Short mmCIF file of C-alpha atoms in Angstrom, two decimals:
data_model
loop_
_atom_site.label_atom_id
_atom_site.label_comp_id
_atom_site.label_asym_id
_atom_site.label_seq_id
_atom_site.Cartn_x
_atom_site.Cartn_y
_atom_site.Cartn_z
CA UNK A 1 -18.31 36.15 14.61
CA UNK A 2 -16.02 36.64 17.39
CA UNK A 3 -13.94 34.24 19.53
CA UNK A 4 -17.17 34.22 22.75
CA UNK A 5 -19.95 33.66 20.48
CA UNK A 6 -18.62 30.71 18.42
CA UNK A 7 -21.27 28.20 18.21
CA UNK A 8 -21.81 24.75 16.39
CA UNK A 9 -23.07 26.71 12.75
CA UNK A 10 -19.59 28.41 12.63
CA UNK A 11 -17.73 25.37 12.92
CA UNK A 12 -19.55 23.82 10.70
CA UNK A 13 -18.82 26.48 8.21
CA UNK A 14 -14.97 26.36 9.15
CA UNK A 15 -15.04 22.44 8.50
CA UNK A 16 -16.78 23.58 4.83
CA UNK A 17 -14.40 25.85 4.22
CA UNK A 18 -11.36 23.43 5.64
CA UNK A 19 -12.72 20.79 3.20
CA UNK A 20 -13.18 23.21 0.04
CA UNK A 21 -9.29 24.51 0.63
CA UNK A 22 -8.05 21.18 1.26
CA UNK A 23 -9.65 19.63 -2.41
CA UNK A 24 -8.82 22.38 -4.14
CA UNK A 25 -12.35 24.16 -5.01
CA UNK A 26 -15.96 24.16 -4.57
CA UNK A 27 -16.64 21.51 -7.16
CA UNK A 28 -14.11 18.66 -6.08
CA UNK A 29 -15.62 19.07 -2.53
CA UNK A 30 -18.80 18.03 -3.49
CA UNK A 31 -17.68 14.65 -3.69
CA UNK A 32 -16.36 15.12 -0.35
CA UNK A 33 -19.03 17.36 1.53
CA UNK A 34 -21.98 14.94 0.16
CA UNK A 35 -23.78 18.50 -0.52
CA UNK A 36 -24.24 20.30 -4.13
CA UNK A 37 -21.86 23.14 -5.37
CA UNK A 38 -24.68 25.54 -5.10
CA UNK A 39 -24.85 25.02 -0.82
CA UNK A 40 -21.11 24.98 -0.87
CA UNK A 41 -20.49 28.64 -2.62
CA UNK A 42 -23.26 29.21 0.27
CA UNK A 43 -21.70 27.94 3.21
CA UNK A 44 -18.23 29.85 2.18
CA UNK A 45 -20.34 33.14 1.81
CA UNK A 46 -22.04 32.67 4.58
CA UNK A 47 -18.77 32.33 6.51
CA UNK A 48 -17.33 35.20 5.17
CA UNK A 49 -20.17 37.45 6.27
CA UNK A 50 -19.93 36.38 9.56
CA UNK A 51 -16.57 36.80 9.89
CA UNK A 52 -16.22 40.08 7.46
CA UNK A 53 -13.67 38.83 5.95
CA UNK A 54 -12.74 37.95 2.25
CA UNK A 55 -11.61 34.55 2.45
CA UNK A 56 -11.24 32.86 -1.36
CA UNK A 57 -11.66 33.86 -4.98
CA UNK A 58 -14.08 31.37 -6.62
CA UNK A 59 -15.44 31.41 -10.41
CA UNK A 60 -14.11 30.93 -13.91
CA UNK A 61 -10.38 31.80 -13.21
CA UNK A 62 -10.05 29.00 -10.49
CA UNK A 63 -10.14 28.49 -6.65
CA UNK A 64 -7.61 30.58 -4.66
CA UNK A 65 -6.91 31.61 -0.92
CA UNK A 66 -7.08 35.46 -0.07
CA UNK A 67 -4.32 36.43 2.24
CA UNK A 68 -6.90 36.51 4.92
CA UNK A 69 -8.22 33.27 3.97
CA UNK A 70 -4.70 31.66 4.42
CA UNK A 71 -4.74 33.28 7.58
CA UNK A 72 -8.20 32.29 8.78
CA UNK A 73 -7.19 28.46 7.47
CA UNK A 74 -4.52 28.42 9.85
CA UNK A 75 -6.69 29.27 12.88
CA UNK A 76 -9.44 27.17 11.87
CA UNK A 77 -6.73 24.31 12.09
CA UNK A 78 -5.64 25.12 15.50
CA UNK A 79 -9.44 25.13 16.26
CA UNK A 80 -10.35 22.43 14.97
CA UNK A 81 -8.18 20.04 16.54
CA UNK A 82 -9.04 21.63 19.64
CA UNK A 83 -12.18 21.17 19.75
CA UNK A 84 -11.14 17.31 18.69
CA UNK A 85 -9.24 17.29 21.70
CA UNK A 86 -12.23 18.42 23.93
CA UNK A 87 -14.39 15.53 22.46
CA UNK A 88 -11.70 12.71 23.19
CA UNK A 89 -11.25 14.54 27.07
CA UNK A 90 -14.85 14.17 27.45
CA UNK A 91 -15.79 10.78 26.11
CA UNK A 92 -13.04 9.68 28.54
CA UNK A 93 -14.50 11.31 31.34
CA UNK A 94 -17.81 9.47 30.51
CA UNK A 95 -15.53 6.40 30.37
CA UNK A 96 -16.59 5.70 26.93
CA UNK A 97 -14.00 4.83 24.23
CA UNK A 98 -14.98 7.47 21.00
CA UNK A 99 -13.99 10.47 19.43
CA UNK A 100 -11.30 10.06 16.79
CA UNK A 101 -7.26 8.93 17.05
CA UNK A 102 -5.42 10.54 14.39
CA UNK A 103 -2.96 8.56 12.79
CA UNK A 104 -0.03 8.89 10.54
CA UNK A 105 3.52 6.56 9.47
CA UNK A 106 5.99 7.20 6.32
CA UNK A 107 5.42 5.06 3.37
CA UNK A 108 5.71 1.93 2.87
CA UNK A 109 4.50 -0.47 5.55
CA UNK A 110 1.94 -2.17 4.06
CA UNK A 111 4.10 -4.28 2.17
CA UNK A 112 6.50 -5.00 5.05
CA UNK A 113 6.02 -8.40 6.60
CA UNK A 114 7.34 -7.02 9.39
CA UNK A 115 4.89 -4.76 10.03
CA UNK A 116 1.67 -5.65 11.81
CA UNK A 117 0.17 -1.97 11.30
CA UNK A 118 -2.95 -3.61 9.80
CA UNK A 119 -3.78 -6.52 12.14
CA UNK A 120 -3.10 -3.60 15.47
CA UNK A 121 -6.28 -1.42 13.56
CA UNK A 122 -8.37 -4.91 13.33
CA UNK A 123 -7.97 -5.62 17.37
CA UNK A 124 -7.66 -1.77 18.07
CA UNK A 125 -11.38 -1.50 16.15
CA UNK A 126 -12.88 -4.62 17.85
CA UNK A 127 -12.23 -3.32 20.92
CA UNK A 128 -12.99 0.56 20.04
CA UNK A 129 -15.78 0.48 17.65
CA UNK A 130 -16.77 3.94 17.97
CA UNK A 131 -13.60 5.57 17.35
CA UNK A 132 -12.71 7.43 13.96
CA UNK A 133 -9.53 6.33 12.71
CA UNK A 134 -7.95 8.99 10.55
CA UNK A 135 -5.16 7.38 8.90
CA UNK A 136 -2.66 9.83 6.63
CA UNK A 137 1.06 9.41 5.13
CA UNK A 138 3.50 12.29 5.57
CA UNK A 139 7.65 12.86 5.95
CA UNK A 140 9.09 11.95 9.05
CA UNK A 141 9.98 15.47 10.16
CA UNK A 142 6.27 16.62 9.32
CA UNK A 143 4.90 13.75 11.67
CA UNK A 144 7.34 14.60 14.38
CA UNK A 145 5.91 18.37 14.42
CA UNK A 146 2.41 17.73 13.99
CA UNK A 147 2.77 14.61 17.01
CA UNK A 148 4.30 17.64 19.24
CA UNK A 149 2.08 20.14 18.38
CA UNK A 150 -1.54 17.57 19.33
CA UNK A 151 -2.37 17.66 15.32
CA UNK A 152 -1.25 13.64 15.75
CA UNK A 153 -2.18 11.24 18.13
CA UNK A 154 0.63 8.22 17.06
CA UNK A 155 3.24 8.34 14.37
CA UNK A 156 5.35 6.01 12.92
CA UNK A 157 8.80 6.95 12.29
CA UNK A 158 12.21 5.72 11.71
CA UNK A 159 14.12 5.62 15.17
CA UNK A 160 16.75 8.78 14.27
CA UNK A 161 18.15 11.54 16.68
CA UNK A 162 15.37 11.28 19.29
CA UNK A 163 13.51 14.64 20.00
CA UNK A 164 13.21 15.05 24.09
CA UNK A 165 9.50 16.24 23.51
CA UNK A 166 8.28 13.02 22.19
CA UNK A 167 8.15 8.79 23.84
CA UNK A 168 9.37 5.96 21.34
CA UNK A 169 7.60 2.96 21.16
CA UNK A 170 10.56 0.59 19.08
CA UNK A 171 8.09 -1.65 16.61
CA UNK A 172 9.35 -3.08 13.07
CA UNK A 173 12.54 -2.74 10.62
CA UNK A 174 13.17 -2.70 7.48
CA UNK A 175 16.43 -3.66 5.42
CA UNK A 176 17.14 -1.10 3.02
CA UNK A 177 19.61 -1.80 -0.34
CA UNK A 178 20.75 0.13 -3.12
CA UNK A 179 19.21 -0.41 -6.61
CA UNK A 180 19.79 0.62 -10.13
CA UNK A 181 17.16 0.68 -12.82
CA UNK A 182 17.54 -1.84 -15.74
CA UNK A 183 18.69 0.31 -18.02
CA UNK A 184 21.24 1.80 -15.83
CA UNK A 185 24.79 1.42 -16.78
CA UNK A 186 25.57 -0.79 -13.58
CA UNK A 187 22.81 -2.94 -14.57
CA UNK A 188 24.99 -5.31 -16.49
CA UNK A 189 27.79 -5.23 -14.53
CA UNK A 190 28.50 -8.30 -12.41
CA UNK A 191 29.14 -7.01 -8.50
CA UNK A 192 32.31 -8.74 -8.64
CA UNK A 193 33.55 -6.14 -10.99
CA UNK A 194 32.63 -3.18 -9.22
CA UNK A 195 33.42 -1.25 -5.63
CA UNK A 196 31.54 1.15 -3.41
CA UNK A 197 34.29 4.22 -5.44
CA UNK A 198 32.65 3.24 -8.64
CA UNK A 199 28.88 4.24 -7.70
CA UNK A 200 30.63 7.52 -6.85
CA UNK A 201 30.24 8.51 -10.73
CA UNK A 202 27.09 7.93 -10.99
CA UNK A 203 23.67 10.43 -10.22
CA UNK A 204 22.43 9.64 -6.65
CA UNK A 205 18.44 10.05 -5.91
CA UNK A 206 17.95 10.07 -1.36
CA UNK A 207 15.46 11.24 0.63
CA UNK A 208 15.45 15.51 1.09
CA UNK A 209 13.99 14.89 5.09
CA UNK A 210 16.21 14.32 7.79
CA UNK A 211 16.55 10.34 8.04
CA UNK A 212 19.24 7.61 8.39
CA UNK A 213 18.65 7.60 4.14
CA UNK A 214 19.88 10.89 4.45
CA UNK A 215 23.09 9.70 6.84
CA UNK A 216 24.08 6.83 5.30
CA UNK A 217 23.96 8.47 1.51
CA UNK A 218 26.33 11.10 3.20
CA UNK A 219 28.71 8.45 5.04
CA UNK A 220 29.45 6.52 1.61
CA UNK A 221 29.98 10.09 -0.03
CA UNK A 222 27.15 10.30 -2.39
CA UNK A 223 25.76 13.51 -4.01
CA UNK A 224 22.28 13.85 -4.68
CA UNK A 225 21.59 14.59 -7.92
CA UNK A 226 17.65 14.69 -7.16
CA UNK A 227 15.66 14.19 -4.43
CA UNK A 228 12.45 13.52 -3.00
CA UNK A 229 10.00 12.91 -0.05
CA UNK A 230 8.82 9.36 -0.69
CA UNK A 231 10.25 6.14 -1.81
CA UNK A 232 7.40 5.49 -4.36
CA UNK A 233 8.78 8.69 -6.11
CA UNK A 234 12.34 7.59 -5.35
CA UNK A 235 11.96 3.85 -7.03
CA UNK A 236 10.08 6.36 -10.48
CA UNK A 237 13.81 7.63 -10.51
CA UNK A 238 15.40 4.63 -10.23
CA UNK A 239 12.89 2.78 -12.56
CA UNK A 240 13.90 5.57 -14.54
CA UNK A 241 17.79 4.38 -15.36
CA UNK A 242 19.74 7.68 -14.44
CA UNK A 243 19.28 7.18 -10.82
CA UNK A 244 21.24 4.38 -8.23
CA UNK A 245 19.40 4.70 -4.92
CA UNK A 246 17.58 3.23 -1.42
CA UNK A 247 14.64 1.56 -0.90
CA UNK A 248 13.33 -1.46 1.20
CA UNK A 249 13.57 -4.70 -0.07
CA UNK A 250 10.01 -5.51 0.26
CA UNK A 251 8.95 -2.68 -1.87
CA UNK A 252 11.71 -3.50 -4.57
CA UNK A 253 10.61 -7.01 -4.87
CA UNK A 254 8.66 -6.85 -7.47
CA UNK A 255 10.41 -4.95 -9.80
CA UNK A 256 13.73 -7.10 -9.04
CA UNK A 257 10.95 -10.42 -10.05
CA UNK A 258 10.47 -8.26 -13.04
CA UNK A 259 13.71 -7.53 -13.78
CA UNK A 260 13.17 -3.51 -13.90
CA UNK A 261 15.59 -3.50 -11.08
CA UNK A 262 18.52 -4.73 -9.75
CA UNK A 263 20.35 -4.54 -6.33
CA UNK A 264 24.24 -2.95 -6.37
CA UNK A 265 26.72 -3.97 -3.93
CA UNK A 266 24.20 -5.35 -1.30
CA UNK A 267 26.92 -6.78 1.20
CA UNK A 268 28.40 -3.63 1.53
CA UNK A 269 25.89 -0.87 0.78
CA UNK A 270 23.00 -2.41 2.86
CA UNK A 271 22.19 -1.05 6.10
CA UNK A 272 18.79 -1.34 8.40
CA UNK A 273 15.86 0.85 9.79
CA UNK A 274 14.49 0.32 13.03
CA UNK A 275 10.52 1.81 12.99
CA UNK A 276 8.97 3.65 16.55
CA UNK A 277 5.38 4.50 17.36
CA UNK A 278 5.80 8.54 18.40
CA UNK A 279 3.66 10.12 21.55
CA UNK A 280 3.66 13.53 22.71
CA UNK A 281 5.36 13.53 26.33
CA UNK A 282 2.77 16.46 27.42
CA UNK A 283 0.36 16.51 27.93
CA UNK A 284 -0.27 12.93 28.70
CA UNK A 285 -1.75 10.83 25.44
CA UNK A 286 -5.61 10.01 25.98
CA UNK A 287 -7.04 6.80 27.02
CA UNK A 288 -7.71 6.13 23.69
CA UNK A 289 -4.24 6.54 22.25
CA UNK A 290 -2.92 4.48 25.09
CA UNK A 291 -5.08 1.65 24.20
CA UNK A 292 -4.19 2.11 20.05
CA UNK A 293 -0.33 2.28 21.52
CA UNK A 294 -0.95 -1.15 23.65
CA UNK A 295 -2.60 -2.94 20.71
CA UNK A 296 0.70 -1.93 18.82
CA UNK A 297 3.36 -3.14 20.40
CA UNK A 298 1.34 -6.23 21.15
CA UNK A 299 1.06 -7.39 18.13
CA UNK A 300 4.83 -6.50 17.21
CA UNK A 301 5.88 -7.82 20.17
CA UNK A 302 5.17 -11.27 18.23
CA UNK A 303 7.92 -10.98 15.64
#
C-alpha cells in the first residue's frame, strides 16, 4: 500500500485494526466489529501484507502493538479523521446536514441542573437526523488539544486561561465545595470549631490537569497527597476517609443524603466554575458544528 493507491479496502482495514487496538485484542472487538475473531485475525493480516509491515503480536501471550504498529496507529488516526473531515466538507457542499460531529465535555454534567447538554442533542437530532453523534469524556487539557488539532468538533470545558487558538462559547456553572468522607476525622467536627489552617494537616486529593481545582487547591495552600483525572475517582478517595477534597454539589448530593459525606467549611472554601463550548478558530467549524453550537447556547441561554 502506498499513500496514491489508498482505496476504500485499506481503510476499512485501518478502521479494523483502529478498533482491535482500541478494545484491547481480537476477541473483545468482536463485540464491537459485529464480525467473528476468525475475519478479524484476517483483516489485521491482511493489512499487514499490504503494508509489509508487522503491526501486533496476537495469540496465547496477549494482544500487543509492534513498534511499527504504534507507529502505523498514529497515522491511521490522522487519516482517519481526515477523511471524516472530507465527508462533513462534502455533505455541506451538497447542502445536506450528515457526516458525524464529534463531541466531548469533562465529567459530570449529566447530573447538573444547570446543564442542558441533553435537551441541545434532542433539538440538535430533530433537526440533524442523519448526523453521527460521537459523544466521549476526557481531561480538559486533552479536549483542548484534540479541539485544536480537528480530532474534536465541540468541547466542553471549564472557562480557565483561554488558549488564542480556540472560540468560547460561556454555557453552565457549577458550585464546587470541599468534602470529607464519613469516616474522616473532620467528619465529626462541628464547622464552628474548625478554620481553613486546620484542613492544612490533613491529606488533600485535586485534580492532576490544569484547572481552577488545580488553582484554588494551590491558593488555600493545600498539598496533594494523591491525585487524579476525574471527580468520580476523586469522590472514591474521599468516600474513602483519608482524603478532604472538591467536587460539585450536584454530584455530592447523594452521598451527603446518605451521610457518606459531609461538606467542610463551605462559606469559606467554596468557589464556582463557569463551563464553555470550545471551537477551533481555523479553519472555520462546519455547518454542522455551527448548528450543534447554536442549539447550545440556545437552550442555555434559558437559565
Amino acid at each position: 500500500m502506498v499513500a496514491s493507491r489508498i482505496g476504500d479496502s485499506d481503510i476499512r482495514l485501518l478502521r479494523v485494526f483502529k478498533t482491535v487496538v482500541e478494545s484491547g485484542g481480537l476477541s473483545a472487538a468482536e463485540v464491537e466489529l459485529n464480525i467473528g475473531k476468525s475475519t478479524i485475525s484476517k483483516h489485521v493480516t491482511d493489512l499487514e501484507l499490504r503494508l509489509g509491515l508487522k503491526l501486533c503480536t496476537r495469540g496465547p501471550a496477549g494482544f500487543a502493538l509492534t513498534e511499527d504498529g504504534a507507529k502505523v496507529l498514529q497515522a491511521a488516526d490522522h487519516l482517519l479523521v481526515s477523511v471524516s473531515q472530507f465527508r462533513n466538507e462534502v455533505s455541506e457542499i451538497k447542502e445536506q446536514l450528515g457526516g458525524t460531529i464529534r463531541i466531548s465535555l469533562f465529567d459530570q454534567c449529566a447530573s447538573n441542573p444547570d446543564s442542558r447538554l441533553a435537551r441541545a442533542i434532542h433539538r440538535f437530532n430533530e433537526a440533524a437526523p442523519s448526523v453521527q453523534i460521537e459523544l466521549s469524556l476526557e481531561p480538559p487539557n486533552v479536549i483542548e488539544t484534540m479541539v485544536i488539532s480537528g480530532q474534536l468538533d465541540i468541547g466542553i470545558i471549564a472557562l480557565h486561561r483561554p488558549s488564542t487558538s480556540l472560540n468560547y462559547a460561556p454555557l453552565y456553572g457549577e458550585n464546587m465545595f470541599l468534602y470529607c468522607g464519613r469516616e474522616h476525622p473532620l467528619f465529626e467536627i462541628p464547622d464552628r470549631e474548625l478554620r481553613t489552617s486546620d484542613l492544612l494537616r490533613y491529606n488533600y486529593v485535586g485534580l492532576s490537569v490544569n484547572s481552577p481545582n488545580l488553582i484554588v487547591g494551590q491558593q488555600l495552600g493545600f498539598k496533594r497527597s494523591a491525585k487524579v483525572q476525574s471527580e468520580q475517582a476523586l469522590a472514591i478517595l474521599i468516600l474513602s476517609g483519608r482524603y478532604i477534597g472538591y467536587l460539585p454539589d450536584h454530584l455530592a448530593q447523594d452521598f451527603v443524603d446518605q451521610e457518606k459525606m459531609r461538606m467542610v467549611l463551605p462559606d469559606e472554601t467554596q468557589y464556582r466554575t463557569r463551563f464553555a463550548a470550545v471551537t477551533r478558530k481555523q479553519p472555520e467549524p462546519t455547518r454542522v458544528t455551527n448548528l450543534f453550537l447554536e442549539v447550545l447556547q440556545s437552550e442555555h441561554s434559558k437559565l
